[in-house]
Coordinates of C-alpha atoms in Angstrom, one line a residue:
X1 CA 90.8 108.3 104.4
X2 CA 93.2 110.2 102.4
X3 CA 91.7 111.2 99.1
X4 CA 93.6 113.6 96.9
X5 CA 92.8 115.2 93.7
X6 CA 94.9 112.8 92.0
X7 CA 93.0 110.9 94.6
X8 CA 94.8 109.8 97.7
X9 CA 92.7 107.8 100.1
X10 CA 94.2 106.9 103.4
X11 CA 92.9 105.6 106.7
X12 CA 94.7 104.7 109.8
X13 CA 93.7 103.6 113.3
X14 CA 95.3 102.4 116.5
X15 CA 94.1 99.9 118.9
X16 CA 95.4 99.7 122.5
X17 CA 94.0 96.9 124.6
X18 CA 94.6 97.0 128.3
X19 CA 94.4 93.8 130.4
X20 CA 94.0 93.8 134.2
X21 CA 96.5 92.0 136.3
X22 CA 94.6 92.1 139.6
X23 CA 91.0 92.5 138.6
X24 CA 88.7 95.4 138.0
X25 CA 89.5 99.0 138.8
X26 CA 87.3 99.1 141.9
X27 CA 87.2 100.8 145.3
X28 CA 87.7 104.5 146.2
X29 CA 91.0 106.1 146.3
X30 CA 92.5 109.5 147.1
X31 CA 92.5 110.5 143.5
X32 CA 88.7 110.3 143.2
X33 CA 86.8 108.1 140.7
X34 CA 84.6 108.7 137.7
X35 CA 80.9 108.5 137.9
X36 CA 79.5 107.5 134.6
X37 CA 77.8 110.4 132.9
X38 CA 75.2 108.0 131.6
X39 CA 74.5 104.3 131.5
X40 CA 76.8 104.0 128.5
X41 CA 79.5 106.6 129.1
X42 CA 82.0 107.4 131.8
X43 CA 82.7 111.1 131.4
X44 CA 83.9 114.2 133.1
X45 CA 81.5 117.1 133.8
X46 CA 84.1 119.4 132.3
X47 CA 83.9 120.6 128.7
X48 CA 86.6 120.7 126.1
X49 CA 88.8 123.8 126.1
X50 CA 88.1 125.4 122.7
X51 CA 90.9 127.9 123.1
X52 CA 93.9 126.6 125.1
X53 CA 96.5 129.1 126.1
X54 CA 99.6 127.5 124.7
X55 CA 102.8 129.5 124.3
X56 CA 104.7 129.6 121.1
X57 CA 107.6 127.8 122.9
X58 CA 105.3 125.0 123.9
X59 CA 103.8 124.8 120.4
X60 CA 107.3 124.4 119.0
X61 CA 108.3 121.8 121.6
X62 CA 105.3 119.7 120.7
X63 CA 105.9 120.0 117.0
X64 CA 109.6 119.1 117.4
X65 CA 108.7 116.1 119.6
X66 CA 106.1 114.8 117.2
X67 CA 108.5 115.1 114.2
X68 CA 111.2 113.2 116.1
X69 CA 108.8 110.4 117.0
X70 CA 107.6 110.2 113.4
X71 CA 111.0 109.5 112.0
X72 CA 112.1 107.2 114.8
X73 CA 109.0 105.2 114.2
X74 CA 109.7 105.1 110.4
X75 CA 113.1 103.7 111.2
X76 CA 111.6 101.0 113.4
X77 CA 108.9 100.0 110.9
X78 CA 111.0 100.2 107.8
X79 CA 111.6 97.0 105.8
X80 CA 113.9 97.0 102.8
X81 CA 111.6 95.1 100.5
X82 CA 108.1 96.1 101.7
X83 CA 106.0 99.2 101.4
X84 CA 105.5 101.2 104.6
X85 CA 102.6 103.5 105.3
X86 CA 101.4 104.8 108.7
X87 CA 100.1 107.8 110.5
X88 CA 102.5 108.9 113.2
X89 CA 100.1 111.6 114.4
X90 CA 97.4 109.0 114.8
X91 CA 99.7 106.9 117.0
X92 CA 101.0 109.9 118.9
X93 CA 97.5 111.1 119.7
X94 CA 96.5 107.7 121.1
X95 CA 99.6 107.2 123.1
X96 CA 99.4 110.8 124.5
X97 CA 96.0 109.8 126.1
X98 CA 97.6 106.6 127.4
X99 CA 100.4 108.8 128.9
X100 CA 97.8 110.8 130.8
X101 CA 97.1 107.6 132.8
X102 CA 100.7 106.4 133.1
X103 CA 102.9 106.9 136.1
X104 CA 106.5 106.2 137.2
X105 CA 108.7 104.3 134.8
X106 CA 105.9 103.6 132.3
X107 CA 105.3 107.3 132.0
X108 CA 109.0 108.0 131.6
X109 CA 109.3 105.4 128.8
X110 CA 106.3 106.9 126.9
X111 CA 107.7 110.4 127.3
X112 CA 111.1 109.4 126.0
X113 CA 109.8 107.4 123.1
X114 CA 107.3 110.0 122.0
X115 CA 109.8 112.9 122.7
X116 CA 107.3 114.5 125.1
X117 CA 109.4 117.2 126.8
X118 CA 106.6 119.3 128.3
X119 CA 105.2 118.6 131.8
X120 CA 101.7 117.1 131.7
X121 CA 99.9 120.2 132.7
X122 CA 101.3 121.9 129.5
X123 CA 101.6 118.9 127.3
X124 CA 97.9 117.9 127.1
X125 CA 96.7 121.5 126.4
X126 CA 99.3 121.6 123.6
X127 CA 97.8 118.5 122.0
X128 CA 94.4 120.2 122.3
X129 CA 95.8 123.2 120.5
X130 CA 97.3 121.1 117.8
X131 CA 94.1 119.1 117.2
X132 CA 92.1 122.3 117.0
X133 CA 94.6 123.7 114.5
X134 CA 94.3 120.7 112.3
X135 CA 90.5 120.7 112.5
X136 CA 90.5 124.2 111.1
X137 CA 92.4 123.4 107.9
X138 CA 89.2 122.8 105.9
X139 CA 88.4 126.5 106.2
X140 CA 91.3 127.4 104.0
X141 CA 90.2 125.2 101.1
X142 CA 88.7 126.9 98.0
X143 CA 88.3 124.0 95.6
X144 CA 85.1 123.9 93.5
X145 CA 85.4 120.1 93.3
X146 CA 82.6 117.8 94.3
X147 CA 84.3 116.7 97.5
X148 CA 85.5 119.4 100.0
X149 CA 88.7 119.3 101.9
X150 CA 88.5 117.3 105.1
X151 CA 90.9 116.5 107.9
X152 CA 89.4 114.8 110.9
X153 CA 91.1 113.0 113.8
X154 CA 88.8 111.1 116.2
X155 CA 89.5 109.1 119.3
X156 CA 87.3 106.6 121.0
X157 CA 87.9 105.0 124.4
X158 CA 86.1 101.9 125.6
X159 CA 86.2 100.7 129.2
X160 CA 84.7 97.9 131.1
X161 CA 81.2 98.7 132.3
X162 CA 81.0 98.9 136.1
X163 CA 84.6 99.9 136.6
X164 CA 85.6 103.1 138.4
X165 CA 87.9 105.2 136.3
X166 CA 89.8 107.9 138.1
X167 CA 88.2 111.3 137.7
X168 CA 91.4 113.3 137.0
X169 CA 92.1 111.0 134.0
X170 CA 88.6 111.6 132.6
X171 CA 89.0 115.3 133.2
X172 CA 92.1 115.3 131.0
X173 CA 90.4 113.3 128.3
X174 CA 87.5 115.7 128.3
X175 CA 89.2 119.0 128.5
X176 CA 92.2 118.4 126.2
X177 CA 91.0 115.6 123.9
X178 CA 87.2 116.0 123.8
X179 CA 86.9 112.3 124.7
X180 CA 85.1 110.2 127.2
X181 CA 85.0 106.4 127.9
X182 CA 82.4 104.4 126.1
X183 CA 81.2 101.6 128.4
X184 CA 81.3 98.0 127.0
X185 CA 81.0 94.6 128.6
X186 CA 84.2 92.9 127.6
X187 CA 83.9 90.5 130.5
X188 CA 80.5 89.0 129.5
X189 CA 80.2 90.0 125.8
X190 CA 83.7 90.5 124.2
X191 CA 82.3 89.8 120.8
X192 CA 79.7 92.5 121.1
X193 CA 82.3 95.0 122.4
X194 CA 84.6 94.1 119.5
X195 CA 81.7 94.7 117.0
X196 CA 80.9 98.1 118.5
X197 CA 84.5 99.2 118.3
X198 CA 84.8 98.1 114.7
X199 CA 81.6 99.8 113.8
X200 CA 83.0 103.0 115.3
X201 CA 86.2 102.7 113.2
X202 CA 84.2 102.0 110.1
X203 CA 82.0 105.0 110.6
X204 CA 85.0 107.3 111.2
X205 CA 86.7 106.1 108.0
X206 CA 83.8 106.0 105.5
X207 CA 83.7 102.2 105.7
X208 CA 87.3 101.7 104.6
X209 CA 88.4 100.2 107.9
X210 CA 85.6 97.8 108.6
X211 CA 87.5 95.4 110.8
X212 CA 90.1 97.3 112.8
X213 CA 90.2 94.7 115.5
X214 CA 90.5 91.1 114.3
X215 CA 88.6 88.3 115.9
X216 CA 90.0 87.5 119.4
X217 CA 91.7 90.9 119.8
X218 CA 89.6 91.6 122.9
X219 CA 88.5 89.0 125.4
X220 CA 86.9 88.6 128.8
X221 CA 90.2 90.0 130.4
X222 CA 90.2 93.2 128.4
X223 CA 89.4 96.3 130.4
X224 CA 90.2 99.2 128.2
X225 CA 90.6 99.9 124.5
X226 CA 91.6 103.1 122.8
X227 CA 91.0 103.5 119.1
X228 CA 92.1 106.4 117.0
X229 CA 91.2 107.2 113.4
X230 CA 92.4 109.9 111.0
X231 CA 90.5 110.8 107.9
X232 CA 91.9 113.1 105.2
X233 CA 90.1 114.0 102.0
X234 CA 91.6 116.7 99.8
X235 CA 92.4 117.8 96.2
X236 CA 95.8 118.6 94.8
X237 CA 96.3 122.2 94.0
X238 CA 97.9 121.1 90.7
X239 CA 96.4 117.8 89.5
X240 CA 97.9 115.7 86.8
X241 CA 96.1 115.3 83.6
X242 CA 94.9 111.8 82.9
X243 CA 95.8 112.1 79.3
X244 CA 99.5 112.5 80.3
X245 CA 99.6 109.2 82.2
X246 CA 101.6 106.5 80.5
X247 CA 103.3 103.2 81.3
X248 CA 106.9 103.4 82.6
X249 CA 109.4 101.1 84.1
X250 CA 109.7 101.1 87.9
X251 CA 112.6 99.3 89.6
X252 CA 111.4 97.7 92.8
X253 CA 113.3 97.4 96.1
X254 CA 114.5 93.9 95.1
X255 CA 115.9 95.2 91.8
X256 CA 113.1 93.5 89.8
X257 CA 111.1 95.8 87.4
X258 CA 107.5 96.3 86.5
X259 CA 105.5 98.6 84.2
X260 CA 103.4 101.0 86.2
X261 CA 101.0 103.8 85.2
X262 CA 103.0 107.0 85.6
X263 CA 101.7 110.5 85.9
X264 CA 103.5 113.4 84.3
X265 CA 103.5 117.2 84.8
X266 CA 105.6 120.2 84.1
X267 CA 104.9 122.9 86.6
X268 CA 106.3 125.2 89.2
X269 CA 106.9 123.3 92.4
X270 CA 109.0 123.7 95.5
X271 CA 112.1 121.6 94.9
X272 CA 115.3 120.7 96.6
X273 CA 118.3 118.5 96.0
X274 CA 121.3 117.3 97.8
X275 CA 124.0 114.7 97.5
X276 CA 122.2 111.5 96.5
X277 CA 118.6 112.8 96.7
X278 CA 115.9 115.0 95.2
X279 CA 112.7 116.3 96.8
X280 CA 109.6 117.9 95.4
X281 CA 106.6 119.3 97.4
X282 CA 103.1 118.8 96.0
X283 CA 100.5 121.1 97.7
X284 CA 96.9 120.4 98.4
X285 CA 93.9 122.6 98.0
X286 CA 94.0 125.3 100.7
X287 CA 97.8 125.7 100.9
X288 CA 97.8 124.1 104.4
X289 CA 98.8 120.5 103.7
X290 CA 101.3 119.1 101.3
X291 CA 103.0 115.9 100.2
X292 CA 106.8 115.9 100.1
X293 CA 108.3 113.2 97.8
X294 CA 111.9 112.5 98.5
X295 CA 113.7 110.4 95.9
X296 CA 117.1 109.0 97.0
X297 CA 119.5 108.0 94.3
X298 CA 119.2 104.3 93.7
X299 CA 122.8 103.7 94.7
X300 CA 122.4 105.5 98.0
X301 CA 118.9 104.3 99.0
X302 CA 119.9 102.1 102.0
X303 CA 122.2 104.7 103.4
X304 CA 119.6 107.5 103.0
X305 CA 116.9 105.4 104.7
X306 CA 119.1 104.6 107.6
X307 CA 120.1 108.2 108.1
X308 CA 116.6 109.7 107.7
X309 CA 115.9 111.7 110.9
X310 CA 113.6 114.6 111.9
X311 CA 116.6 117.0 111.6
X312 CA 117.6 115.5 108.2
X313 CA 114.1 115.9 106.9
X314 CA 114.0 119.5 108.3
X315 CA 117.1 120.2 106.2
X316 CA 115.3 118.9 103.1
X317 CA 112.3 121.2 103.8
X318 CA 114.5 124.2 104.5
X319 CA 116.2 123.8 101.1
X320 CA 112.9 123.8 99.1
X321 CA 112.8 126.6 96.6
X322 CA 110.7 127.4 93.5
X323 CA 111.7 125.5 90.3
X324 CA 110.2 124.4 87.1
X325 CA 109.9 120.7 87.6
X326 CA 109.5 118.0 85.0
X327 CA 107.8 115.4 87.3
X328 CA 107.0 111.7 86.7
X329 CA 105.3 110.0 89.6
X330 CA 103.8 106.6 89.5
X331 CA 100.2 105.9 90.6
X332 CA 100.6 103.9 93.8
X333 CA 98.7 102.1 96.4
X334 CA 99.3 100.7 99.8
X335 CA 96.9 98.4 101.6
X336 CA 96.8 95.8 104.2
X337 CA 95.1 94.6 107.3
X338 CA 95.8 95.6 110.9
X339 CA 99.4 95.4 111.9
X340 CA 100.8 95.3 115.4
X341 CA 103.3 98.1 116.1
X342 CA 104.1 96.8 119.5
X343 CA 107.6 95.6 118.4
X344 CA 108.4 99.0 116.9
X345 CA 107.3 100.8 120.1
X346 CA 109.3 98.4 122.3
X347 CA 112.3 99.0 120.0
X348 CA 111.8 102.7 120.8
X349 CA 111.8 102.0 124.5
X350 CA 108.2 101.5 125.4
X351 CA 108.6 98.2 127.2
X352 CA 107.1 98.2 130.7
X353 CA 103.7 99.3 129.3
X354 CA 103.4 95.9 127.6
X355 CA 104.4 93.9 130.7
X356 CA 103.2 93.0 134.1
X357 CA 105.1 95.9 135.6
X358 CA 103.2 98.6 133.8
X359 CA 102.2 101.5 136.0
X360 CA 98.9 102.9 134.6
X361 CA 97.8 104.0 138.0
X362 CA 96.4 107.3 136.7
X363 CA 93.5 105.3 135.1
X364 CA 92.6 103.2 138.1
X365 CA 94.3 101.7 141.2
X366 CA 94.5 98.1 140.0
X367 CA 97.4 96.9 137.9
X368 CA 96.8 96.8 134.1
X369 CA 99.2 96.6 131.2
X370 CA 99.0 97.3 127.5
X371 CA 98.1 94.2 125.5
X372 CA 98.9 95.4 122.0
X373 CA 99.0 98.4 119.6
X374 CA 97.5 97.8 116.2
X375 CA 97.7 100.2 113.3
X376 CA 96.0 100.0 109.9
X377 CA 96.3 102.3 106.9
X378 CA 95.5 102.2 103.2
X379 CA 96.6 104.7 100.5
X380 CA 95.8 105.2 96.8
X381 CA 97.2 107.9 94.6
X382 CA 95.8 108.5 91.1
X383 CA 94.6 111.4 88.9
X384 CA 90.9 111.7 89.9
X385 CA 89.4 115.1 90.5
X386 CA 89.4 118.5 89.1
X387 CA 91.9 121.4 89.4
X388 CA 91.7 123.4 92.6
X389 CA 91.8 127.2 92.6
X390 CA 94.5 127.6 95.2
X391 CA 98.2 126.7 95.4
X392 CA 101.1 127.4 97.7
X393 CA 102.6 130.8 97.6
X394 CA 105.8 129.7 96.0
X395 CA 104.0 127.5 93.4
X396 CA 101.6 130.2 92.4
X397 CA 104.2 132.9 92.1
X398 CA 104.1 134.8 88.8
X399 CA 107.9 135.0 89.0
X400 CA 109.6 132.7 86.5
X401 CA 111.7 130.1 88.5
X402 CA 115.4 130.4 88.0
X403 CA 115.9 126.6 88.4
X404 CA 114.7 123.8 86.3
X405 CA 114.8 120.1 87.4
X406 CA 113.6 116.7 86.3
X407 CA 112.3 114.3 88.9
X408 CA 111.6 110.8 87.6
X409 CA 110.3 108.7 90.4
X410 CA 111.2 105.2 88.9
X411 CA 112.6 103.5 92.0
X412 CA 111.8 103.3 95.7
X413 CA 110.9 106.7 97.3
X414 CA 110.0 108.2 100.7
X415 CA 107.0 110.5 101.2
X416 CA 105.5 112.6 104.0
X417 CA 102.1 114.2 104.1
X418 CA 102.4 117.1 106.6
X419 CA 100.5 120.1 107.9
X420 CA 102.5 123.1 106.7
X421 CA 101.8 125.7 109.5
X422 CA 102.7 123.3 112.3
X423 CA 105.0 120.9 110.5
X424 CA 103.0 117.9 111.9
X425 CA 103.6 114.7 110.0
X426 CA 100.1 113.3 109.4
X427 CA 101.3 110.4 107.3
X428 CA 104.6 108.9 106.2
X429 CA 105.7 106.0 104.1
X430 CA 108.0 104.4 101.7
X431 CA 107.0 102.9 98.4
X432 CA 109.1 100.0 97.0
X433 CA 106.2 98.4 95.1
X434 CA 103.7 101.0 93.5
X435 CA 101.0 98.4 92.9
X436 CA 101.0 97.5 96.6

């Protein structure tokens, strides 16, 4: 859930269903197999590494790769006349665990699509480091509001009861992701397994995603499901005042117009502009996470979208500087059911994983392939909440800004919610219809 102090609520999850080609993962092999830690869990005896030794160079490589994947995926998911909202970090986290069990060409495709440049023995500890960094963000929040800052990423893996999962795979899950495989009986009770997975997703997202997997998403042939949920609950450092909200005209992506409730503020924000675009950064309580709103000029919207890359966005961020901003931002919402992102991943080069030639031999010896990848996210932005005590260093500066700008968000815009210390894109989207 993404709840801001204008109130942003957002949830996202990923479902990966693996189907066997040749039967269950059975029989010993040279790699060794997992012994279930209990009747209901297949787990490693190893504990999670709470302080992975990750070099600054490896940290930077992971951050750069995650950013590249985020914007590649935006390009693949983008639709001119539809809202887009997704969590690239949620998807990356889930696929990184899949990568731990991939081999050969399937591993190469995942690495190329996700921009994974580190070798596995350094990559998975780097993901551990990043997850631990994000988990620590709540400690920086100082708001006296009723709801504290929360950023929580959770993964749940579900495997067929009675199968023998390779021990090295489970060791990686345990040490670098704090995860084990929950055992379910897809073969004899797919409905019960589906209900258990959906109950987990609902619990991780405060009930906002109650039905991550639609009916029929798992069946008797399913052998492995990976679900990932991200929950974000925070307050803006500089909330809008509800009394300043008024109706204003918004021009949709199809050039039609509507009247939308629009929030107004005049404050010191980090601001940048370039040929055909403006950007403003809105910080959250704790100074660690922010939303960057990028508004392309109406005439250059299509070209801006098509050219939006990780390096281009990095240039936008690099240009941010303190300014007095007259900001008008519509209240907006994005909602919808589970959506397959398989086509987008295939467009980015992940093809063999979804076909009979998949090599997921790091999980078990028998052949399996990826059935689908389903993502679900909702977002609401409004004025709810009370003012937080903290703000970003630039925003809270006592120095009078030398620049003054007006940003009127009255036509389609792009936005990113990112972790500032690491640059991790937690959520990204484009709004063409504020009322969702």
